[in-house]
PDB file of C-alpha atoms in Angstrom:
ATOM      1  CA  MET A   1     111.435 104.034 124.108  1.00 78.00           C
ATOM      2  CA  SER A   2     108.790 101.423 123.271  1.00 85.00           C
ATOM      3  CA  LEU A   3     109.255  98.780 120.573  1.00 87.00           C
ATOM      4  CA  SER A   4     106.714 100.432 118.295  1.00 87.00           C
ATOM      5  CA  LYS A   5     108.378 103.853 118.589  1.00 87.00           C
ATOM      6  CA  LYS A   6     111.803 102.330 117.974  1.00 90.00           C
ATOM      7  CA  SER A   7     110.431 100.567 114.901  1.00 91.00           C
ATOM      8  CA  ILE A   8     109.005 103.804 113.516  1.00 91.00           C
ATOM      9  CA  HIS A   9     112.385 105.448 114.115  1.00 89.00           C
ATOM     10  CA  ARG A  10     114.092 102.638 112.146  1.00 91.00           C
ATOM     11  CA  ILE A  11     111.622 103.001 109.272  1.00 92.00           C
ATOM     12  CA  ASN A  12     112.188 106.756 109.069  1.00 91.00           C
ATOM     13  CA  LYS A  13     115.924 106.210 109.108  1.00 90.00           C
ATOM     14  CA  ALA A  14     115.698 103.565 106.347  1.00 89.00           C
ATOM     15  CA  VAL A  15     113.533 105.777 104.145  1.00 88.00           C
ATOM     16  CA  GLU A  16     115.762 108.786 104.629  1.00 85.00           C
ATOM     17  CA  THR A  17     118.858 106.737 103.825  1.00 78.00           C
ATOM     18  CA  GLN A  18     117.166 105.555 100.621  1.00 65.00           C
ATOM     19  CA  ASP A  19     116.564 109.147  99.568  1.00 54.00           C
ATOM     20  CA  PHE A  20     120.147 110.029 100.348  1.00 43.00           C
ATOM     21  CA  GLU A  21     121.504 107.122  98.310  1.00 43.00           C
ATOM     22  CA  LYS A  22     119.219 107.924  95.421  1.00 46.00           C
ATOM     23  CA  ASP A  23     120.449 111.513  95.303  1.00 46.00           C
ATOM     24  CA  SER A  24     124.121 110.981  95.902  1.00 45.00           C
ATOM     25  CA  SER A  25     125.086 107.791  94.141  1.00 49.00           C
ATOM     26  CA  VAL A  26     124.720 106.263  90.732  1.00 48.00           C
ATOM     27  CA  PRO A  27     122.595 103.136  91.125  1.00 52.00           C
ATOM     28  CA  LEU A  28     123.392 100.126  89.022  1.00 53.00           C
ATOM     29  CA  PRO A  29     120.892  99.909  86.172  1.00 53.00           C
ATOM     30  CA  PRO A  30     118.749  96.771  86.161  1.00 57.00           C
ATOM     31  CA  PRO A  31     119.739  94.300  83.436  1.00 56.00           C
ATOM     32  CA  THR A  32     117.803  94.604  80.229  1.00 55.00           C
ATOM     33  CA  LEU A  33     115.504  91.868  79.038  1.00 53.00           C
ATOM     34  CA  SER A  34     117.670  91.301  75.990  1.00 52.00           C
ATOM     35  CA  ASP A  35     120.609  90.547  78.307  1.00 48.00           C
ATOM     36  CA  THR A  36     118.556  87.856  79.978  1.00 48.00           C
ATOM     37  CA  GLU A  37     117.640  86.276  76.675  1.00 49.00           C
ATOM     38  CA  LYS A  38     121.271  86.082  75.616  1.00 47.00           C
ATOM     39  CA  THR A  39     122.488  84.288  78.706  1.00 44.00           C
ATOM     40  CA  PRO A  40     123.424  80.621  78.812  1.00 43.00           C
ATOM     41  CA  LYS A  41     121.073  78.218  80.525  1.00 42.00           C
ATOM     42  CA  ASN A  42     123.326  77.573  83.449  1.00 41.00           C
ATOM     43  CA  PRO A  43     125.911  80.300  83.947  1.00 44.00           C
ATOM     44  CA  LEU A  44     127.426  78.499  86.925  1.00 40.00           C
ATOM     45  CA  GLN A  45     128.239  75.421  84.892  1.00 39.00           C
ATOM     46  CA  LYS A  46     131.951  76.155  84.717  1.00 40.00           C
ATOM     47  CA  SER A  47     132.255  77.967  87.987  1.00 43.00           C
ATOM     48  CA  ARG A  48     134.277  76.685  90.898  1.00 43.00           C
ATOM     49  CA  MET A  49     131.303  77.464  93.103  1.00 44.00           C
ATOM     50  CA  ILE A  50     129.362  74.675  91.530  1.00 43.00           C
ATOM     51  CA  GLN A  51     131.939  72.068  92.411  1.00 48.00           C
ATOM     52  CA  ASN A  52     131.225  72.539  96.074  1.00 48.00           C
ATOM     53  CA  LEU A  53     127.471  72.127  95.794  1.00 48.00           C
ATOM     54  CA  PRO A  54     125.748  68.868  96.628  1.00 49.00           C
ATOM     55  CA  ASP A  55     124.308  67.019  93.625  1.00 55.00           C
ATOM     56  CA  TYR A  56     120.686  67.693  94.526  1.00 51.00           C
ATOM     57  CA  LEU A  57     121.222  71.410  94.080  1.00 47.00           C
ATOM     58  CA  LEU A  58     122.631  71.089  90.574  1.00 46.00           C
TER      59      LEU A  58
ATOM     60  CA  MET B   1     104.210 100.940  73.258  1.00 57.00           C
ATOM     61  CA  ALA B   2     104.356 101.689  76.969  1.00 72.00           C
ATOM     62  CA  SER B   3     102.023  99.618  79.103  1.00 81.00           C
ATOM     63  CA  SER B   4      99.204 101.264  80.995  1.00 93.00           C
ATOM     64  CA  THR B   5      98.915  98.321  83.369  1.00 97.00           C
ATOM     65  CA  HIS B   6      99.760  99.050  86.986  1.00 97.00           C
ATOM     66  CA  VAL B   7     101.548  96.236  88.808  1.00 98.00           C
ATOM     67  CA  LEU B   8     101.043  96.237  92.575  1.00 98.00           C
ATOM     68  CA  CYS B   9     102.469  93.775  95.044  1.00 98.00           C
ATOM     69  CA  PHE B  10     101.441  93.056  98.617  1.00 98.00           C
ATOM     70  CA  VAL B  11     104.551  92.417 100.669  1.00 97.00           C
ATOM     71  CA  ASN B  12     105.361  91.939 104.325  1.00 96.00           C
ATOM     72  CA  ASN B  13     107.811  89.410 105.698  1.00 93.00           C
ATOM     73  CA  LYS B  14     105.652  88.980 108.763  1.00 93.00           C
ATOM     74  CA  GLY B  15     103.118  86.185 108.427  1.00 93.00           C
ATOM     75  CA  GLY B  16      99.446  86.795 109.137  1.00 93.00           C
ATOM     76  CA  SER B  17      99.598  90.476 108.302  1.00 95.00           C
ATOM     77  CA  GLY B  18      96.687  90.246 105.860  1.00 96.00           C
ATOM     78  CA  LYS B  19      98.533  90.238 102.520  1.00 97.00           C
ATOM     79  CA  SER B  20      96.391  87.624 100.776  1.00 97.00           C
ATOM     80  CA  THR B  21      93.092  88.899 102.178  1.00 97.00           C
ATOM     81  CA  THR B  22      93.957  92.464 101.210  1.00 98.00           C
ATOM     82  CA  CYS B  23      95.146  91.403  97.752  1.00 98.00           C
ATOM     83  CA  ALA B  24      91.981  89.344  97.162  1.00 98.00           C
ATOM     84  CA  ASN B  25      89.627  92.077  98.284  1.00 98.00           C
ATOM     85  CA  VAL B  26      91.404  95.026  96.680  1.00 98.00           C
ATOM     86  CA  GLY B  27      91.318  92.960  93.476  1.00 98.00           C
ATOM     87  CA  TYR B  28      87.583  92.405  93.746  1.00 98.00           C
ATOM     88  CA  SER B  29      86.977  96.058  94.633  1.00 98.00           C
ATOM     89  CA  LEU B  30      89.007  97.218  91.621  1.00 98.00           C
ATOM     90  CA  SER B  31      86.831  95.031  89.433  1.00 98.00           C
ATOM     91  CA  SER B  32      83.679  96.479  90.999  1.00 97.00           C
ATOM     92  CA  LEU B  33      85.016  99.921  90.076  1.00 97.00           C
ATOM     93  CA  GLY B  34      85.253  98.797  86.451  1.00 97.00           C
ATOM     94  CA  TYR B  35      88.924  97.860  86.195  1.00 98.00           C
ATOM     95  CA  LYS B  36      90.229  94.666  84.614  1.00 98.00           C
ATOM     96  CA  VAL B  37      92.359  92.772  87.099  1.00 98.00           C
ATOM     97  CA  LEU B  38      94.872  89.928  86.999  1.00 98.00           C
ATOM     98  CA  LEU B  39      95.697  88.359  90.352  1.00 98.00           C
ATOM     99  CA  ILE B  40      98.917  86.387  90.803  1.00 98.00           C
ATOM    100  CA  ASP B  41      99.210  84.070  93.764  1.00 98.00           C
ATOM    101  CA  GLY B  42     102.893  84.071  94.649  1.00 97.00           C
ATOM    102  CA  ASP B  43     102.520  82.243  97.930  1.00 96.00           C
ATOM    103  CA  MET B  44     102.758  78.488  98.427  1.00 95.00           C
ATOM    104  CA  GLN B  45      99.989  78.711 101.032  1.00 95.00           C
ATOM    105  CA  LEU B  46      97.521  79.110  98.112  1.00 96.00           C
ATOM    106  CA  ASN B  47      95.333  81.506 100.090  1.00 96.00           C
ATOM    107  CA  LEU B  48      94.737  83.974  97.274  1.00 97.00           C
ATOM    108  CA  SER B  49      93.829  81.055  95.007  1.00 97.00           C
ATOM    109  CA  LEU B  50      91.383  79.806  97.654  1.00 96.00           C
ATOM    110  CA  ALA B  51      89.704  83.212  97.805  1.00 97.00           C
ATOM    111  CA  TYR B  52      88.480  82.731  94.223  1.00 97.00           C
ATOM    112  CA  PHE B  53      88.407  79.006  93.476  1.00 96.00           C
ATOM    113  CA  ASP B  54      87.187  75.930  95.295  1.00 93.00           C
ATOM    114  CA  GLU B  55      89.680  73.784  97.163  1.00 95.00           C
ATOM    115  CA  ASP B  56      89.605  70.849  94.732  1.00 95.00           C
ATOM    116  CA  PHE B  57      90.433  73.047  91.769  1.00 96.00           C
ATOM    117  CA  VAL B  58      93.183  74.856  93.684  1.00 96.00           C
ATOM    118  CA  LEU B  59      94.847  71.595  94.738  1.00 96.00           C
ATOM    119  CA  GLU B  60      94.434  70.050  91.298  1.00 96.00           C
ATOM    120  CA  THR B  61      96.020  73.103  89.644  1.00 97.00           C
ATOM    121  CA  ALA B  62      98.803  73.115  92.232  1.00 96.00           C
ATOM    122  CA  LYS B  63      99.732  69.580  91.141  1.00 95.00           C
ATOM    123  CA  SER B  64      99.375  70.286  87.425  1.00 96.00           C
ATOM    124  CA  ASP B  65     101.781  72.133  85.155  1.00 95.00           C
ATOM    125  CA  LYS B  66      99.496  75.170  84.820  1.00 97.00           C
ATOM    126  CA  ASN B  67     100.595  77.107  87.858  1.00 97.00           C
ATOM    127  CA  LEU B  68     103.007  79.878  88.716  1.00 97.00           C
ATOM    128  CA  TYR B  69     105.698  77.507  89.953  1.00 96.00           C
ATOM    129  CA  THR B  70     105.927  75.693  86.616  1.00 96.00           C
ATOM    130  CA  ALA B  71     105.928  78.975  84.718  1.00 96.00           C
ATOM    131  CA  ILE B  72     108.734  80.478  86.793  1.00 96.00           C
ATOM    132  CA  LYS B  73     110.797  77.305  86.884  1.00 94.00           C
ATOM    133  CA  SER B  74     110.699  76.990  83.098  1.00 94.00           C
ATOM    134  CA  GLN B  75     110.854  80.769  82.561  1.00 94.00           C
ATOM    135  CA  LYS B  76     107.711  80.804  80.441  1.00 96.00           C
ATOM    136  CA  ASP B  77     105.438  83.601  79.282  1.00 97.00           C
ATOM    137  CA  LEU B  78     102.792  83.882  82.016  1.00 98.00           C
ATOM    138  CA  SER B  79     100.015  84.559  79.465  1.00 97.00           C
ATOM    139  CA  ASP B  80      99.597  80.814  79.109  1.00 96.00           C
ATOM    140  CA  TYR B  81      98.931  80.284  82.814  1.00 98.00           C
ATOM    141  CA  ILE B  82      95.925  82.564  83.302  1.00 98.00           C
ATOM    142  CA  PHE B  83      92.590  81.208  84.500  1.00 98.00           C
ATOM    143  CA  PRO B  84      89.328  83.169  84.442  1.00 98.00           C
ATOM    144  CA  THR B  85      87.615  83.399  87.830  1.00 98.00           C
ATOM    145  CA  ARG B  86      83.858  83.220  88.271  1.00 97.00           C
ATOM    146  CA  TYR B  87      83.859  87.030  88.173  1.00 97.00           C
ATOM    147  CA  PRO B  88      84.047  88.802  84.811  1.00 96.00           C
ATOM    148  CA  GLY B  89      87.018  91.126  84.753  1.00 96.00           C
ATOM    149  CA  ILE B  90      89.088  89.135  87.249  1.00 98.00           C
ATOM    150  CA  ASP B  91      91.610  86.514  86.113  1.00 98.00           C
ATOM    151  CA  MET B  92      94.217  84.669  88.119  1.00 98.00           C
ATOM    152  CA  ILE B  93      97.490  82.788  87.906  1.00 98.00           C
ATOM    153  CA  LEU B  94      97.267  80.189  90.643  1.00 98.00           C
ATOM    154  CA  SER B  95     100.063  79.063  92.908  1.00 96.00           C
ATOM    155  CA  SER B  96     101.469  75.687  93.866  1.00 95.00           C
ATOM    156  CA  THR B  97     102.695  74.208  97.123  1.00 93.00           C
ATOM    157  CA  LEU B  98     105.934  73.599  95.184  1.00 92.00           C
ATOM    158  CA  MET B  99     106.569  77.353  95.417  1.00 91.00           C
ATOM    159  CA  SER B 100     108.246  76.364  98.686  1.00 89.00           C
ATOM    160  CA  SER B 101     111.225  75.167  96.637  1.00 90.00           C
ATOM    161  CA  ILE B 102     111.314  78.071  94.190  1.00 91.00           C
ATOM    162  CA  GLU B 103     114.388  79.519  95.899  1.00 90.00           C
ATOM    163  CA  TYR B 104     116.389  76.412  94.881  1.00 90.00           C
ATOM    164  CA  ASP B 105     115.094  76.653  91.341  1.00 90.00           C
ATOM    165  CA  LEU B 106     116.002  80.317  91.087  1.00 90.00           C
ATOM    166  CA  PHE B 107     119.483  79.749  92.443  1.00 87.00           C
ATOM    167  CA  THR B 108     121.159  78.624  89.218  1.00 87.00           C
ATOM    168  CA  LYS B 109     119.278  80.990  86.903  1.00 87.00           C
ATOM    169  CA  TRP B 110     120.971  83.967  85.388  1.00 85.00           C
ATOM    170  CA  GLN B 111     119.542  87.337  86.471  1.00 86.00           C
ATOM    171  CA  ARG B 112     117.212  85.454  88.733  1.00 90.00           C
ATOM    172  CA  GLU B 113     115.588  88.583  90.157  1.00 91.00           C
ATOM    173  CA  TYR B 114     113.945  89.333  86.797  1.00 94.00           C
ATOM    174  CA  ILE B 115     112.276  86.049  85.874  1.00 95.00           C
ATOM    175  CA  LEU B 116     108.789  87.120  86.949  1.00 97.00           C
ATOM    176  CA  LYS B 117     109.245  90.494  85.258  1.00 96.00           C
ATOM    177  CA  ASN B 118     110.222  88.780  82.009  1.00 96.00           C
ATOM    178  CA  GLY B 119     107.265  86.408  82.277  1.00 97.00           C
ATOM    179  CA  LEU B 120     104.880  89.344  82.549  1.00 97.00           C
ATOM    180  CA  LYS B 121     106.341  91.195  79.554  1.00 96.00           C
ATOM    181  CA  ASN B 122     103.723  90.072  77.013  1.00 97.00           C
ATOM    182  CA  ILE B 123     100.805  90.564  79.398  1.00 97.00           C
ATOM    183  CA  LEU B 124     101.936  94.130  79.994  1.00 97.00           C
ATOM    184  CA  THR B 125     102.435  94.783  76.291  1.00 96.00           C
ATOM    185  CA  GLU B 126      98.921  93.601  75.517  1.00 96.00           C
ATOM    186  CA  ASN B 127      97.449  96.131  77.980  1.00 95.00           C
ATOM    187  CA  LYS B 128      94.662  93.657  78.688  1.00 95.00           C
ATOM    188  CA  TYR B 129      94.578  94.512  82.382  1.00 98.00           C
ATOM    189  CA  ASP B 130      94.366  97.775  84.271  1.00 98.00           C
ATOM    190  CA  TYR B 131      95.872  96.230  87.380  1.00 98.00           C
ATOM    191  CA  ILE B 132      98.016  93.222  88.150  1.00 98.00           C
ATOM    192  CA  LEU B 133      98.068  92.383  91.858  1.00 98.00           C
ATOM    193  CA  ILE B 134     100.719  90.019  93.198  1.00 98.00           C
ATOM    194  CA  ASP B 135     100.435  88.302  96.553  1.00 98.00           C
ATOM    195  CA  SER B 136     103.727  87.332  98.169  1.00 97.00           C
ATOM    196  CA  PRO B 137     104.895  84.842 100.784  1.00 96.00           C
ATOM    197  CA  PRO B 138     105.975  85.983 104.262  1.00 95.00           C
ATOM    198  CA  THR B 139     109.679  85.888 103.409  1.00 92.00           C
ATOM    199  CA  LEU B 140     112.340  88.212 102.039  1.00 90.00           C
ATOM    200  CA  GLY B 141     114.247  85.917  99.694  1.00 89.00           C
ATOM    201  CA  GLY B 142     114.979  85.694  96.004  1.00 91.00           C
ATOM    202  CA  TRP B 143     111.367  85.045  95.070  1.00 95.00           C
ATOM    203  CA  VAL B 144     110.112  88.163  96.854  1.00 95.00           C
ATOM    204  CA  MET B 145     112.908  90.035  95.074  1.00 94.00           C
ATOM    205  CA  ASN B 146     111.340  88.817  91.819  1.00 95.00           C
ATOM    206  CA  ILE B 147     107.963  90.141  92.923  1.00 96.00           C
ATOM    207  CA  LEU B 148     109.449  93.508  93.897  1.00 96.00           C
ATOM    208  CA  CYS B 149     111.369  93.781  90.613  1.00 95.00           C
ATOM    209  CA  ALA B 150     108.223  93.011  88.607  1.00 96.00           C
ATOM    210  CA  SER B 151     106.091  95.593  90.425  1.00 97.00           C
ATOM    211  CA  HIS B 152     105.590  99.321  90.035  1.00 97.00           C
ATOM    212  CA  TYR B 153     104.041  99.778  93.462  1.00 97.00           C
ATOM    213  CA  MET B 154     104.142  98.012  96.777  1.00 97.00           C
ATOM    214  CA  ILE B 155     101.479  97.917  99.482  1.00 98.00           C
ATOM    215  CA  THR B 156     102.339  96.623 102.921  1.00 97.00           C
ATOM    216  CA  PRO B 157      99.522  95.364 105.109  1.00 97.00           C
ATOM    217  CA  VAL B 158     100.575  95.488 108.735  1.00 94.00           C
ATOM    218  CA  GLU B 159      98.906  94.196 111.842  1.00 92.00           C
ATOM    219  CA  ALA B 160      98.359  96.752 114.580  1.00 86.00           C
ATOM    220  CA  SER B 161     100.790  95.207 117.074  1.00 89.00           C
ATOM    221  CA  PRO B 162     104.303  95.921 118.393  1.00 89.00           C
ATOM    222  CA  TRP B 163     105.706  92.919 116.534  1.00 92.00           C
ATOM    223  CA  GLY B 164     103.817  94.042 113.432  1.00 92.00           C
ATOM    224  CA  LEU B 165     105.652  97.368 113.517  1.00 93.00           C
ATOM    225  CA  PHE B 166     108.942  95.651 114.303  1.00 93.00           C
ATOM    226  CA  GLY B 167     108.444  93.480 111.198  1.00 93.00           C
ATOM    227  CA  LEU B 168     107.646  96.601 109.192  1.00 93.00           C
ATOM    228  CA  ALA B 169     110.959  98.125 110.244  1.00 94.00           C
ATOM    229  CA  ASN B 170     112.781  94.953 109.165  1.00 93.00           C
ATOM    230  CA  LEU B 171     111.038  95.168 105.800  1.00 94.00           C
ATOM    231  CA  PHE B 172     112.131  98.767 105.287  1.00 93.00           C
ATOM    232  CA  ASP B 173     115.722  97.849 106.156  1.00 92.00           C
ATOM    233  CA  PHE B 174     115.522  95.121 103.520  1.00 92.00           C
ATOM    234  CA  LEU B 175     114.074  97.520 100.938  1.00 91.00           C
ATOM    235  CA  ASN B 176     116.906  99.878 101.665  1.00 88.00           C
ATOM    236  CA  GLU B 177     119.471  97.177 101.013  1.00 87.00           C
ATOM    237  CA  ILE B 178     117.980  96.103  97.681  1.00 87.00           C
ATOM    238  CA  LYS B 179     117.135  99.562  96.372  1.00 86.00           C
ATOM    239  CA  TYR B 180     119.754  99.280  93.633  1.00 85.00           C
ATOM    240  CA  VAL B 181     117.864  96.414  91.967  1.00 87.00           C
ATOM    241  CA  THR B 182     114.423  97.966  92.410  1.00 88.00           C
ATOM    242  CA  PRO B 183     115.060 101.652  91.676  1.00 84.00           C
ATOM    243  CA  ASP B 184     111.600 102.242  90.194  1.00 84.00           C
ATOM    244  CA  LEU B 185     109.532 100.494  92.863  1.00 94.00           C
ATOM    245  CA  GLN B 186     107.346 102.903  94.796  1.00 94.00           C
ATOM    246  CA  MET B 187     106.015 102.217  98.271  1.00 94.00           C
ATOM    247  CA  LEU B 188     102.358 103.090  97.771  1.00 96.00           C
ATOM    248  CA  GLY B 189     101.545 102.822 101.429  1.00 95.00           C
ATOM    249  CA  VAL B 190     101.122 100.919 104.639  1.00 95.00           C
ATOM    250  CA  CYS B 191      97.685  99.522 105.349  1.00 95.00           C
ATOM    251  CA  ILE B 192      96.681  98.644 108.900  1.00 94.00           C
ATOM    252  CA  THR B 193      94.789  95.372 109.115  1.00 95.00           C
ATOM    253  CA  LYS B 194      93.057  93.385 111.840  1.00 93.00           C
ATOM    254  CA  ALA B 195      92.545  96.587 113.799  1.00 91.00           C
ATOM    255  CA  ASP B 196      90.544  95.941 116.935  1.00 89.00           C
ATOM    256  CA  SER B 197      89.019  99.166 118.198  1.00 85.00           C
ATOM    257  CA  ARG B 198      88.208  97.479 121.532  1.00 87.00           C
ATOM    258  CA  LYS B 199      91.914  97.261 122.266  1.00 86.00           C
ATOM    259  CA  SER B 200      93.681 100.319 123.601  1.00 85.00           C
ATOM    260  CA  TYR B 201      96.823  99.277 121.724  1.00 86.00           C
ATOM    261  CA  LEU B 202      95.258 100.337 118.423  1.00 86.00           C
ATOM    262  CA  LYS B 203      95.534 103.936 119.560  1.00 87.00           C
ATOM    263  CA  GLN B 204      99.214 103.408 120.341  1.00 85.00           C
ATOM    264  CA  THR B 205      99.785 101.947 116.849  1.00 86.00           C
ATOM    265  CA  LEU B 206      98.022 104.841 115.149  1.00 86.00           C
ATOM    266  CA  SER B 207      99.928 107.303 117.278  1.00 86.00           C
ATOM    267  CA  ALA B 208     103.244 105.628 116.437  1.00 87.00           C
ATOM    268  CA  LEU B 209     102.435 105.574 112.716  1.00 88.00           C
ATOM    269  CA  GLU B 210     101.722 109.307 112.797  1.00 87.00           C
ATOM    270  CA  GLU B 211     105.439 109.765 113.343  1.00 89.00           C
ATOM    271  CA  LEU B 212     106.326 108.125 110.029  1.00 90.00           C
ATOM    272  CA  ARG B 213     108.033 110.495 107.624  1.00 89.00           C
ATOM    273  CA  HIS B 214     107.990 110.037 103.820  1.00 87.00           C
ATOM    274  CA  THR B 215     105.868 106.896 104.131  1.00 91.00           C
ATOM    275  CA  HIS B 216     102.174 106.959 103.371  1.00 94.00           C
ATOM    276  CA  VAL B 217      99.723 105.243 105.677  1.00 94.00           C
ATOM    277  CA  PHE B 218      96.322 104.627 104.112  1.00 95.00           C
ATOM    278  CA  GLU B 219      93.556 106.436 105.969  1.00 93.00           C
ATOM    279  CA  THR B 220      91.298 103.416 105.753  1.00 94.00           C
ATOM    280  CA  TYR B 221      92.233 100.645 108.108  1.00 90.00           C
ATOM    281  CA  ILE B 222      90.706  97.215 108.095  1.00 95.00           C
ATOM    282  CA  LYS B 223      89.071  96.267 111.367  1.00 93.00           C
ATOM    283  CA  VAL B 224      88.632  92.735 112.656  1.00 93.00           C
ATOM    284  CA  ASP B 225      85.481  91.303 111.161  1.00 95.00           C
ATOM    285  CA  SER B 226      84.231  87.733 111.232  1.00 95.00           C
ATOM    286  CA  ALA B 227      82.793  88.282 107.733  1.00 96.00           C
ATOM    287  CA  ILE B 228      86.368  87.899 106.472  1.00 96.00           C
ATOM    288  CA  GLU B 229      86.750  84.408 107.939  1.00 95.00           C
ATOM    289  CA  TRP B 230      83.292  83.448 106.668  1.00 96.00           C
ATOM    290  CA  SER B 231      84.170  84.680 103.194  1.00 96.00           C
ATOM    291  CA  GLN B 232      87.361  82.584 103.293  1.00 94.00           C
ATOM    292  CA  GLU B 233      85.324  79.584 104.420  1.00 93.00           C
ATOM    293  CA  ASN B 234      83.120  80.066 101.367  1.00 93.00           C
ATOM    294  CA  GLY B 235      85.933  80.726  98.890  1.00 93.00           C
ATOM    295  CA  ARG B 236      84.828  84.239  97.991  1.00 95.00           C
ATOM    296  CA  PRO B 237      86.072  87.777  98.468  1.00 96.00           C
ATOM    297  CA  VAL B 238      84.237  89.447 101.336  1.00 96.00           C
ATOM    298  CA  MET B 239      82.608  92.013  99.030  1.00 95.00           C
ATOM    299  CA  ASP B 240      80.895  89.182  97.183  1.00 96.00           C
ATOM    300  CA  TYR B 241      80.171  87.104 100.276  1.00 96.00           C
ATOM    301  CA  LYS B 242      78.660  89.931 102.327  1.00 96.00           C
ATOM    302  CA  LYS B 243      78.608  93.295 100.613  1.00 95.00           C
ATOM    303  CA  SER B 244      76.997  94.954 103.631  1.00 96.00           C
ATOM    304  CA  SER B 245      79.792  93.899 106.003  1.00 97.00           C
ATOM    305  CA  ARG B 246      82.075  96.460 107.567  1.00 96.00           C
ATOM    306  CA  SER B 247      85.190  94.940 106.035  1.00 96.00           C
ATOM    307  CA  ALA B 248      83.654  94.947 102.538  1.00 97.00           C
ATOM    308  CA  LYS B 249      83.039  98.679 102.854  1.00 97.00           C
ATOM    309  CA  GLU B 250      86.519  99.246 104.276  1.00 97.00           C
ATOM    310  CA  TYR B 251      88.184  97.347 101.442  1.00 97.00           C
ATOM    311  CA  LEU B 252      86.255  99.415  98.898  1.00 97.00           C
ATOM    312  CA  CYS B 253      87.394 102.639 100.615  1.00 97.00           C
ATOM    313  CA  LEU B 254      90.973 101.358 100.719  1.00 98.00           C
ATOM    314  CA  THR B 255      90.812 100.491  97.021  1.00 98.00           C
ATOM    315  CA  LYS B 256      89.599 103.978  96.131  1.00 98.00           C
ATOM    316  CA  GLU B 257      92.584 105.353  98.040  1.00 97.00           C
ATOM    317  CA  VAL B 258      94.891 102.986  96.135  1.00 98.00           C
ATOM    318  CA  VAL B 259      93.488 104.085  92.768  1.00 98.00           C
ATOM    319  CA  GLU B 260      93.801 107.729  93.745  1.00 97.00           C
ATOM    320  CA  ARG B 261      97.454 107.313  94.700  1.00 96.00           C
ATOM    321  CA  VAL B 262      98.324 105.253  91.624  1.00 96.00           C
ATOM    322  CA  THR B 263      96.714 107.708  89.227  1.00 92.00           C
ATOM    323  CA  GLN B 264      98.034 110.813  90.994  1.00 84.00           C
TER     324      GLN B 264
END
């Protein structure tokens, strides 16, 4: 099968999987805008993750 | 009050697929059909900005604090970053070369996928525009996630080539993986660009695309046309630069298809 045909096959598969997931699972709702407004400026401030980051990323 | 503004993004992780050119010319065509349009240049390459403004102004704005990068970095309301273009009914938020580092800036922000969406909130509430068109960079990172989360519809320009279709498949895999954060985003369609009818491969591309299921392919495809490069050289959309050109007519036809699908 040619590259273009294989690609079309992959697209069809991806789209059909999306439909399946949409019908059979409960997707996580996107966060509300009010949630965003309530959040601290830097939620990673106290996280262990941040300790491993180089200074220029902080 | 619900907004009547339609937000469309032009996304493809493959470079050179015609995102900026299509965004610029669909925007101009929408305006010629009587719609009010806001263009947002989300790409550090500044190409959409260059389609409407001269180089000096684009570079000056890119270095100033009145561009998309500054707005996103400081999580500001995007209303304050809008510039009128020389065309009535078309406004733009220009980009910055600093958009190249936006991924780092997004990294530490809470709910970082929704920063662009939040920034557009007031513009949408005002209902000042019929369409907001967002151009995106050729990547699939956190910034493109922002663009997808802020949009109602997505258009994917794709070059008629085997690697173009391969890239399209990668994009669909990505969309599949992030569906849970963009549940309302609709793929409006795939638009073939840079089609060269002298090449036999175009037929192969069209034939392959006929096998797509559940994915719309716009009937109008944009053929190679030197008027596009000349319009870029002159900092204008092709419909303004040469209205009689083939690509100008094709972009108008494509835009009518877009409007029809959005308002269906």
